Protein backbone atom coordinates (compact mmCIF):
# COMPACT_ATOMS: atom_id res chain seq x y z
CA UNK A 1 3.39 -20.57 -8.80
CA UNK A 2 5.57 -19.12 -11.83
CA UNK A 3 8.81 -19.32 -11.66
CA UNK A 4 8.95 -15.54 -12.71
CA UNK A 5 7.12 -14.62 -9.25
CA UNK A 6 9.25 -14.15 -6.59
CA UNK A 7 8.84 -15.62 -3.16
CA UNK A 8 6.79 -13.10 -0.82
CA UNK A 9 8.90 -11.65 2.09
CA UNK A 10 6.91 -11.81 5.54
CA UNK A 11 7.59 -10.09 9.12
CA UNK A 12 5.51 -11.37 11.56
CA UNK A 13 4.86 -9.37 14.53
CA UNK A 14 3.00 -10.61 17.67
CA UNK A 15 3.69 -10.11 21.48
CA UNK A 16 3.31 -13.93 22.48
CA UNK A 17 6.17 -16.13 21.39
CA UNK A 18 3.61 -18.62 21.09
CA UNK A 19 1.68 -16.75 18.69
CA UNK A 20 4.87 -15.96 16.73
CA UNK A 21 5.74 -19.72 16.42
CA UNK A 22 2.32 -21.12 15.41
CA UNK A 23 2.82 -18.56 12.45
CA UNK A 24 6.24 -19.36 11.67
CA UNK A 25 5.01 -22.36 11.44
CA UNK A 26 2.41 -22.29 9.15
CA UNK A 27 4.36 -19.80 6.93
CA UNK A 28 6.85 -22.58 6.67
CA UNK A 29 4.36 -25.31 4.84
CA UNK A 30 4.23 -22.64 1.79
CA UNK A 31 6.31 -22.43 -0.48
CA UNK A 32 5.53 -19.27 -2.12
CA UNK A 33 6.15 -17.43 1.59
CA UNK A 34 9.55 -16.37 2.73
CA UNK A 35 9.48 -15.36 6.37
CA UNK A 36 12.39 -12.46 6.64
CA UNK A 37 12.03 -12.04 10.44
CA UNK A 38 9.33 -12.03 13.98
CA UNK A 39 9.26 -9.22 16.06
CA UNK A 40 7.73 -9.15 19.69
CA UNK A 41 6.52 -5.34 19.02
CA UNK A 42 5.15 -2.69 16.09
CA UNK A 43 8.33 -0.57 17.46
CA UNK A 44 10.29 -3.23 15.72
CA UNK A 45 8.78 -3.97 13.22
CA UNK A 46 8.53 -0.56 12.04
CA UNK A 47 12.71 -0.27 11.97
CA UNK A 48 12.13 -3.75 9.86
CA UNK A 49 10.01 -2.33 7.24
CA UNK A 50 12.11 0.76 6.86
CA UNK A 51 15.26 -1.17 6.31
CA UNK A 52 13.86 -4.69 4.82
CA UNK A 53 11.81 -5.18 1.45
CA UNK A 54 8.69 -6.79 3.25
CA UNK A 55 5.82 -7.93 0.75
CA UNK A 56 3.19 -9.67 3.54
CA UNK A 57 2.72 -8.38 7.51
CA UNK A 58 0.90 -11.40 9.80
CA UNK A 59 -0.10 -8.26 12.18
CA UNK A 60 -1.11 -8.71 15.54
CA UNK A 61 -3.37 -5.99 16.83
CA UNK A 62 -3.29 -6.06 20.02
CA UNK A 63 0.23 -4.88 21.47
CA UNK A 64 1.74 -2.91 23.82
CA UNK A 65 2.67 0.85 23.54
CA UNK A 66 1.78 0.42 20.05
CA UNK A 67 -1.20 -1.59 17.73
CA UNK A 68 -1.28 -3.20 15.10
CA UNK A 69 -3.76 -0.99 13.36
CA UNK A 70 -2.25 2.51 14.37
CA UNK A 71 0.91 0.76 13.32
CA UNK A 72 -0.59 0.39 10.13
CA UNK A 73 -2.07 3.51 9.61
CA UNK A 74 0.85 5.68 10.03
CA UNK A 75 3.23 3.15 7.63
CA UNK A 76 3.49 5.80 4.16
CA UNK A 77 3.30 2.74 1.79
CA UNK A 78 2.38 -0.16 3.66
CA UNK A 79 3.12 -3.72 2.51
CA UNK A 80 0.12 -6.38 2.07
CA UNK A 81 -1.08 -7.05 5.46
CA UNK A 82 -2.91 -10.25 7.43
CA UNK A 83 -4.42 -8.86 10.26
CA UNK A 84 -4.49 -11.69 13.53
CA UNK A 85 -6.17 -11.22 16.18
CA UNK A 86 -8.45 -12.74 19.07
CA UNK A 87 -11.01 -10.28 19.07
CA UNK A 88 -14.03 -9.84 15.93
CA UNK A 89 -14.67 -6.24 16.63
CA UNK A 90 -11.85 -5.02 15.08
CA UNK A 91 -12.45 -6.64 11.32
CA UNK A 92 -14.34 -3.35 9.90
CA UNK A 93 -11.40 -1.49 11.24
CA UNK A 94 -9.28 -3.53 9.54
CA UNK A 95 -10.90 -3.24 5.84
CA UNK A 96 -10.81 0.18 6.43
CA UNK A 97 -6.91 0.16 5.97
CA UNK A 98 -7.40 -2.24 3.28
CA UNK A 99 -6.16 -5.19 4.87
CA UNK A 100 -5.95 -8.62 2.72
CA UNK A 101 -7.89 -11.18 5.47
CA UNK A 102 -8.37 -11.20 9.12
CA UNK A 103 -7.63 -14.15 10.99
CA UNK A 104 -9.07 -14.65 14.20
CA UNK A 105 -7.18 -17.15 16.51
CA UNK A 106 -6.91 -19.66 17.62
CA UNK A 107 -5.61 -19.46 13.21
CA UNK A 108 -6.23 -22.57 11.84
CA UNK A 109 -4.65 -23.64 8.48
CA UNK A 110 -6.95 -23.68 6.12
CA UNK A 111 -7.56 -19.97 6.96
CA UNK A 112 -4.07 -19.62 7.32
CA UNK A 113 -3.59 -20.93 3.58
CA UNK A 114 -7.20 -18.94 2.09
CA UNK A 115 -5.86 -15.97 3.14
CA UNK A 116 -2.11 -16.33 2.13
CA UNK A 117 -3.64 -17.18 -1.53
CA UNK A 118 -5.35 -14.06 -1.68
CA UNK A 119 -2.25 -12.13 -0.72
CA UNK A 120 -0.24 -13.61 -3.50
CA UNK A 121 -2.84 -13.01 -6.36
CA UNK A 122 -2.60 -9.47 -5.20
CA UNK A 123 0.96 -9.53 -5.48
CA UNK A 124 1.47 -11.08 -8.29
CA UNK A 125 -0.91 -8.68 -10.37
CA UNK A 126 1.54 -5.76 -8.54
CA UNK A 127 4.57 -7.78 -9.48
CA UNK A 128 2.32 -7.89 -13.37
CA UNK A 129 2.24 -4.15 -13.29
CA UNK A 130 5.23 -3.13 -12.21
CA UNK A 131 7.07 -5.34 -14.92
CA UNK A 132 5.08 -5.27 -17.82
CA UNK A 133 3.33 -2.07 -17.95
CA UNK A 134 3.40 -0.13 -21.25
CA UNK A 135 4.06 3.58 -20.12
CA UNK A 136 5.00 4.53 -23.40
CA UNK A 137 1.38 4.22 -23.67
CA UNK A 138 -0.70 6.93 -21.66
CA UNK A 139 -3.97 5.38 -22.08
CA UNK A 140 -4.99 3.30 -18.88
CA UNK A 141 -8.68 1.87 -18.23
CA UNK A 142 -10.83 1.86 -14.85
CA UNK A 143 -13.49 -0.44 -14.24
CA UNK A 144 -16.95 1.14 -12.84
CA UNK A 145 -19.35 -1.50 -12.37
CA UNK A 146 -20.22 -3.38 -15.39
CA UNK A 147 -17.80 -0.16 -17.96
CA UNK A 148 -14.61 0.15 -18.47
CA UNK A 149 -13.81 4.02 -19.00
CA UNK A 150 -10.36 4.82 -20.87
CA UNK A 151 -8.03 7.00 -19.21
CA UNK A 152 -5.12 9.24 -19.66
CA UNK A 153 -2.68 9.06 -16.96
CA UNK A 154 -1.26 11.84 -18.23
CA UNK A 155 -4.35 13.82 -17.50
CA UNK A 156 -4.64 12.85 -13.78
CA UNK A 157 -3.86 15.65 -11.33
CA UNK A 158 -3.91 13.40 -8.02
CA UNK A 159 -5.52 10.45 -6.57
CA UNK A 160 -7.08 10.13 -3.15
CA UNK A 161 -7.43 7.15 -0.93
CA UNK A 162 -11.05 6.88 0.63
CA UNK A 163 -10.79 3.44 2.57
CA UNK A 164 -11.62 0.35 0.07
CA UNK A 165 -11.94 2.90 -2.65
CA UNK A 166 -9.69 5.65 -4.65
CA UNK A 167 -10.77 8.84 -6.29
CA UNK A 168 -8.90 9.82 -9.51
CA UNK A 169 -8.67 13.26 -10.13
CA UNK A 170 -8.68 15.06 -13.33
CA UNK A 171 -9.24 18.68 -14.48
CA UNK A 172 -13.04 18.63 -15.03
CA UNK A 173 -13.96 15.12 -13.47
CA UNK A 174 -13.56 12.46 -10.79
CA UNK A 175 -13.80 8.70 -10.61
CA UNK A 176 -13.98 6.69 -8.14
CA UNK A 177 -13.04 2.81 -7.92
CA UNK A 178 -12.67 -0.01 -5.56
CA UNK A 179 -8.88 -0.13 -6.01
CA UNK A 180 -6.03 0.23 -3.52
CA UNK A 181 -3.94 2.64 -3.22
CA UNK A 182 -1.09 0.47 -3.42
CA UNK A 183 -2.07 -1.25 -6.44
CA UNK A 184 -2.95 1.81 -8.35
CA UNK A 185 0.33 3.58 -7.56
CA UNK A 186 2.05 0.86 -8.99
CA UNK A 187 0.32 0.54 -11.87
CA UNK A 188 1.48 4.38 -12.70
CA UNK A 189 5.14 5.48 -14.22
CA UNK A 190 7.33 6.48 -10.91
CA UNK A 191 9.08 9.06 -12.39
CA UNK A 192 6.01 10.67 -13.02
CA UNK A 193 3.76 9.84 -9.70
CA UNK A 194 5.03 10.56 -6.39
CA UNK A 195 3.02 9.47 -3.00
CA UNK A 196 3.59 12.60 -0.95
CA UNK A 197 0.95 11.37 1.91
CA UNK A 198 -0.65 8.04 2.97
CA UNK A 199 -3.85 9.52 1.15
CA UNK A 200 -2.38 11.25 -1.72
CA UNK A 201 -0.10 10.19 -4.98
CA UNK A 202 0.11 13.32 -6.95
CA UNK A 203 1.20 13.53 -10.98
CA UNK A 204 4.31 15.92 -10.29
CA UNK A 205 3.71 17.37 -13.95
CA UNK A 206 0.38 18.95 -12.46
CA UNK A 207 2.24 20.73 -9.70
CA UNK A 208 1.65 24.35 -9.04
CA UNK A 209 3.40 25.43 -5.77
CA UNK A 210 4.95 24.03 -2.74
CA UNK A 211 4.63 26.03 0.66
CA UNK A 212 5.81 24.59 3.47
CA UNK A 213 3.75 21.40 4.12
CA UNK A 214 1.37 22.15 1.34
CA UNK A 215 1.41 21.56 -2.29
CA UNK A 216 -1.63 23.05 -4.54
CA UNK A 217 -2.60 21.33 -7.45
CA UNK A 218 -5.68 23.07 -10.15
CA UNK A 219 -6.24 25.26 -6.77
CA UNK A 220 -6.31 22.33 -4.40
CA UNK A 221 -4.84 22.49 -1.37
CA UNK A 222 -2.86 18.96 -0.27
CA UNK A 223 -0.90 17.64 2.62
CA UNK A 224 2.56 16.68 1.91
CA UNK A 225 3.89 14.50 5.47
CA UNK A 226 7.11 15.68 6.71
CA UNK A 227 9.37 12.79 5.35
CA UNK A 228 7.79 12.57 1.85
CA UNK A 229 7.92 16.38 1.38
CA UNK A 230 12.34 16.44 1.86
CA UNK A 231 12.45 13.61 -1.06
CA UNK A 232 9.90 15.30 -3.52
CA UNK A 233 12.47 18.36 -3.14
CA UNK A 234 15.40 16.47 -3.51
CA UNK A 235 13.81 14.17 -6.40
CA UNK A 236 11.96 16.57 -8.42
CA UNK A 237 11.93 20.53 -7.16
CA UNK A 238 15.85 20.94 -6.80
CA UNK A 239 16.35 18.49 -10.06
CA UNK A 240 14.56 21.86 -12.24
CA UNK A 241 15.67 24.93 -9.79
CA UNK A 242 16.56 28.14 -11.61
CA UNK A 243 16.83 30.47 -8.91
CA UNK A 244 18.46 29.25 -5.42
């Protein structure tokens, strides 16, 4: 691994201790993982992931008062995530949030390690963007199929998660591309992109109106969730206020 990587941050969360130590314990034979913490509940590990920097969930699905997977689904900007489990049926369900691998257990370590590899080639083509891209630059490029179709990211209005894929907006046209949301969002200049929903990372530039948990954007109507919408006010609409 490059030295200019850094080591990824891991909570695991499972209900059996035993569970929890076998993945400790495999975590602990790599040396690119850091495990931060192991919770017992998604309760907890949702107060971890607020207050911790965690790269890489091992996420049991199923837990008491809580799963794994609505766990996941309600998380605004969920980290990279390992689903475990003992039961198949759940794998499409799991894709469908965009999960790295699914492990089925009893995990053995060669699994273990295929899927940790995967996790850290996606993060170290985040950690890629996030350092090195040009956004003095505006022009971006999307892959469709066997094309690659420049882009301004200036011109986007919004972009739209729709499971393993993301639909770009612009004025007059919309792409769509099997890209994360995650991955795209940091690929784009934060002071000019701002997630305001699970589904949704807007280009504040292209904002029309707010009203209360709606923002329109070239006539479209979009949710804004109830913790996201206080910090776009406080981060961009109050920043530019005239009248109060």
């Amino acid at each position: 691994m490059s030295s200019n990587i850094p080591k990824m941050k891991c909570l695991i969360v499972d209900d059996e201790p035993l569970a929890r130590f076998h993945l400790k314990e495999l975590a602990d034979q790599i040396d690119f993982l850091l495990v931060e913490g192991t919770c017992a509940t998604a309760l907890e590990a949702d107060t971890i992931v607020k207050e911790k920097e965690i790269d890489l969930l091992f996420l049991d699905i199923n837990m008491p008062y809580l799963t794994g997977l609505e766990f996941l689904e309600q998380l605004e900007n969920p980290p990279l995530c390992i689903l475990t489990t003992a039961y198949s049926e759940y794998a499409l369900e799991g894709y469908r949030l965009q999960v790295v691998d699914y492990l089925l257990k009893p995990i053995a370590f060669n699994r273990f390690y295929q899927a940790v590899n995967k996790a850290q080639q996606q993060f170290i083509v985040s950690e890629k963007m996030r350092k090195n891209s040009p956004f003095d630059d505006p022009f971006l490029y999307v892959r469709q199929s066997d094309s690659f179709i420049k882009v301004s990211w200036v011109d986007i209005l919004y972009i739209e998660s729709m499971q393993n894929y993301t639909k770009i907006h612009f004025k007059d046209k919309a792409l769509v591309i099997h890209q994360t949301m995650k991955a795209i969002e940091e690929s784009l200049p934060s002071e000019h992109f701002f997630r305001i929903h699970k589904s949704f990372l807007i280009n504040i530039t292209h904002i029309d109106m707010i009203s209360g948990g709606r923002l329109f954007i070239n006539k479209t109507e979009l949710p804004i969730s109830r913790t996201r919408k206080e910090e776009l006010l406080n981060q961009v609409v109050y920043k530019k206020l005239i009248s109060k």
